[in-house]
Coordinates of C-alpha atoms and ligand atoms in Angstrom, one line a residue:
X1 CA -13.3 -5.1 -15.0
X2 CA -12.3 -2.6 -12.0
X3 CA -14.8 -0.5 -10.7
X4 CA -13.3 1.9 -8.0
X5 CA -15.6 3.2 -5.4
X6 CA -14.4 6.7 -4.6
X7 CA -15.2 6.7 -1.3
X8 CA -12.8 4.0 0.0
X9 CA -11.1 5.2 2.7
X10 CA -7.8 5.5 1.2
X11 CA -9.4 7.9 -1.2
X12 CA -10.9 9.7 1.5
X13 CA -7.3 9.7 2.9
X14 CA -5.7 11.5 -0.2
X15 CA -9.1 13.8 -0.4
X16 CA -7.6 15.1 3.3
X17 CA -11.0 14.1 4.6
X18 CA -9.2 11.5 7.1
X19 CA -5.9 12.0 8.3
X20 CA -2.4 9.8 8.4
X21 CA 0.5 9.2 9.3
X22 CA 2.7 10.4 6.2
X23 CA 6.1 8.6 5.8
X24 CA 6.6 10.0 2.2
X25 CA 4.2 11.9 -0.5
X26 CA 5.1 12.5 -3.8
X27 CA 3.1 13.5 -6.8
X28 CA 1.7 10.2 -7.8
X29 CA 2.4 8.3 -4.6
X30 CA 1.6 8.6 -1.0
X31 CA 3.1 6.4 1.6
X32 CA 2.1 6.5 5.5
X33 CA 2.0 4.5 8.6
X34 CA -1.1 1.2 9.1
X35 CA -3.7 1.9 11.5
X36 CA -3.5 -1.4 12.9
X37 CA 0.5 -2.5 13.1
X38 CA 0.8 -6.0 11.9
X39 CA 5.2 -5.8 12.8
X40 CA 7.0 -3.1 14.1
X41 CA 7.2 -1.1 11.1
X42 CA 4.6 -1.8 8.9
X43 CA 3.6 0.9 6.0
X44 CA 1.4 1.2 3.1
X45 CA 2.4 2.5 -0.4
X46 CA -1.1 4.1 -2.7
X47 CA -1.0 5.2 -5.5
X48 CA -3.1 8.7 -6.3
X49 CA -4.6 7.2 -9.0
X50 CA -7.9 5.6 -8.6
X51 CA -6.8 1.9 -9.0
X52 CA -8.2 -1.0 -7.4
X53 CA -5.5 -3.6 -7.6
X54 CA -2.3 -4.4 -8.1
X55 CA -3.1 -6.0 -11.6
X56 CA -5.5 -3.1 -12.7
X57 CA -2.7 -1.1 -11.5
X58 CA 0.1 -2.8 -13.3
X59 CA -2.1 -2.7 -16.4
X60 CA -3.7 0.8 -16.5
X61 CA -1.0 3.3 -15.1
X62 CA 1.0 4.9 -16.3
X63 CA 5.2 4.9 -17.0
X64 CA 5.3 7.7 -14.5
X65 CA 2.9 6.7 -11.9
X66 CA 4.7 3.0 -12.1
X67 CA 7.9 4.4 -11.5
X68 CA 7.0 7.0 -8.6
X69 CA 5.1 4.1 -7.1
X70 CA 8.2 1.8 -6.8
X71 CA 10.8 4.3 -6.2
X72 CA 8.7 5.7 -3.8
X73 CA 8.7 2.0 -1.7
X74 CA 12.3 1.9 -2.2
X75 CA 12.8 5.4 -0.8
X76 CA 10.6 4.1 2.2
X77 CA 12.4 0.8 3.0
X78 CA 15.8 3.3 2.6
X79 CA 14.0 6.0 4.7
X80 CA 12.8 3.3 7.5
X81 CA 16.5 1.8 7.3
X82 CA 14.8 -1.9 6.6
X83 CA 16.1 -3.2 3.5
X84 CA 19.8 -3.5 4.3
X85 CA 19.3 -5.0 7.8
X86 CA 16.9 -7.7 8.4
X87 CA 14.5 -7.7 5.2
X88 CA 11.2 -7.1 5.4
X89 CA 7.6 -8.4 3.3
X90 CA 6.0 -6.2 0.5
X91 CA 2.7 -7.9 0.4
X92 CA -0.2 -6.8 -1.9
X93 CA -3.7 -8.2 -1.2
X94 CA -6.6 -8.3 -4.2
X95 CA -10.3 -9.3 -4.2
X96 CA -12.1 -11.9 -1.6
X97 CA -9.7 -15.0 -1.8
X98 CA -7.2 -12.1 -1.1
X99 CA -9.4 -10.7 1.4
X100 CA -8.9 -7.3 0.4
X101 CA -10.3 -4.9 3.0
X102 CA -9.9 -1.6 1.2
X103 CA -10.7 -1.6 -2.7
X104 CA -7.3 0.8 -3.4
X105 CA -4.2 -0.7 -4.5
X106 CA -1.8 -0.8 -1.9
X107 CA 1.1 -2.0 -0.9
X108 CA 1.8 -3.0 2.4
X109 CA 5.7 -2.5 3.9
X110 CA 6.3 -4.8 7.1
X111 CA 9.4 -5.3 8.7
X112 CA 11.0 -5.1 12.2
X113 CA 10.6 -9.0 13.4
X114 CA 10.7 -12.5 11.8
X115 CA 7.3 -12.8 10.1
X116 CA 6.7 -16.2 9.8
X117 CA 5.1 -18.5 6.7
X118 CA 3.3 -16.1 3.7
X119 CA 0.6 -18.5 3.7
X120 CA -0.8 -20.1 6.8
X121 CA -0.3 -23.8 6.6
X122 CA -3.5 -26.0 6.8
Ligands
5GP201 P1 -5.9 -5.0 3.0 O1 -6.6 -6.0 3.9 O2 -6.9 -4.3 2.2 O3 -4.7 -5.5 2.2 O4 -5.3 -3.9 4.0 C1 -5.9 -2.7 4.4 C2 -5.1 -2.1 5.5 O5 -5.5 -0.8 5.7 C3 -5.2 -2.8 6.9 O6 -3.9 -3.3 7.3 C4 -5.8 -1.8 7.8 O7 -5.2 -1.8 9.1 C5 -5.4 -0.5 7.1 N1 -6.3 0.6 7.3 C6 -7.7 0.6 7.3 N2 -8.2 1.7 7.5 C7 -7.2 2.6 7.7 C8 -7.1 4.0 8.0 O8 -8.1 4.7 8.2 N3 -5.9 4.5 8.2 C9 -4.7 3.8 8.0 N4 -3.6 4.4 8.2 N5 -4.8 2.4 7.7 C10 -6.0 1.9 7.6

């Protein structure tokens, strides 16, 4: 079950009520710049939709809202000139093990240095 609180800041984001820094919008997806860098380049892809996770996401939306949502990403990696040079990391995070800090599905974009292991080692 996905509850979605609708006043998570990404939703107060796409209500205008905070701004951002847009990279790309389009009618299903929005795409703009992290508050708090973690690499040079580092973006986050939303959805408009109220979806909390990737899975509830990949489950619930629709063909069209699916489609926008990656094309969208790929325009950004094209936009931000990433993908053809040095790569980057598309990392989604979900729920507490995946410490999740805002309940709206989003993909983050990072890129622009070597970004070491996906997993800390322990
Ligand atoms: P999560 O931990 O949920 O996967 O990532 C949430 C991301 O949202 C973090 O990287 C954090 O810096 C970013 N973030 C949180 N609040 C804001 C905000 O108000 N504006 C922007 N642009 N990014 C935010």
């Amino acid at each position: 079950m996905h509850i979605y609180d609708p006043q998570n800041i990404f939703a107060r984001i796409l209500r205008g009520e905070i701004p951002n820094k847009t990279v790309l919008e389009t009618p299903h997806t929005l795409a703009f710049h992290d508050i708090h860098p973690q690499a040079p380049i580092h973006v986050l892809v939303i959805p408009k939709g109220a979806y909390v996770t990737f899975d509830h996401f990949a489950a619930e939306a629709s063909a069209e809202e699916l489609t926008d949502f990656h094309r969208t990403a790929a325009k950004v990696c094209a936009m931000l000139d990433i993908a053809p040079g040095q790569g980057y990391r598309a990392i989604t995070n979900a729920g507490a093990h995946g410490m999740q800090e805002v309940p709206h599905y989003h993909m983050h974009i990072l890129a622009g240095r070597t970004l070491g292991h996906m997993i800390a080692r322990s």
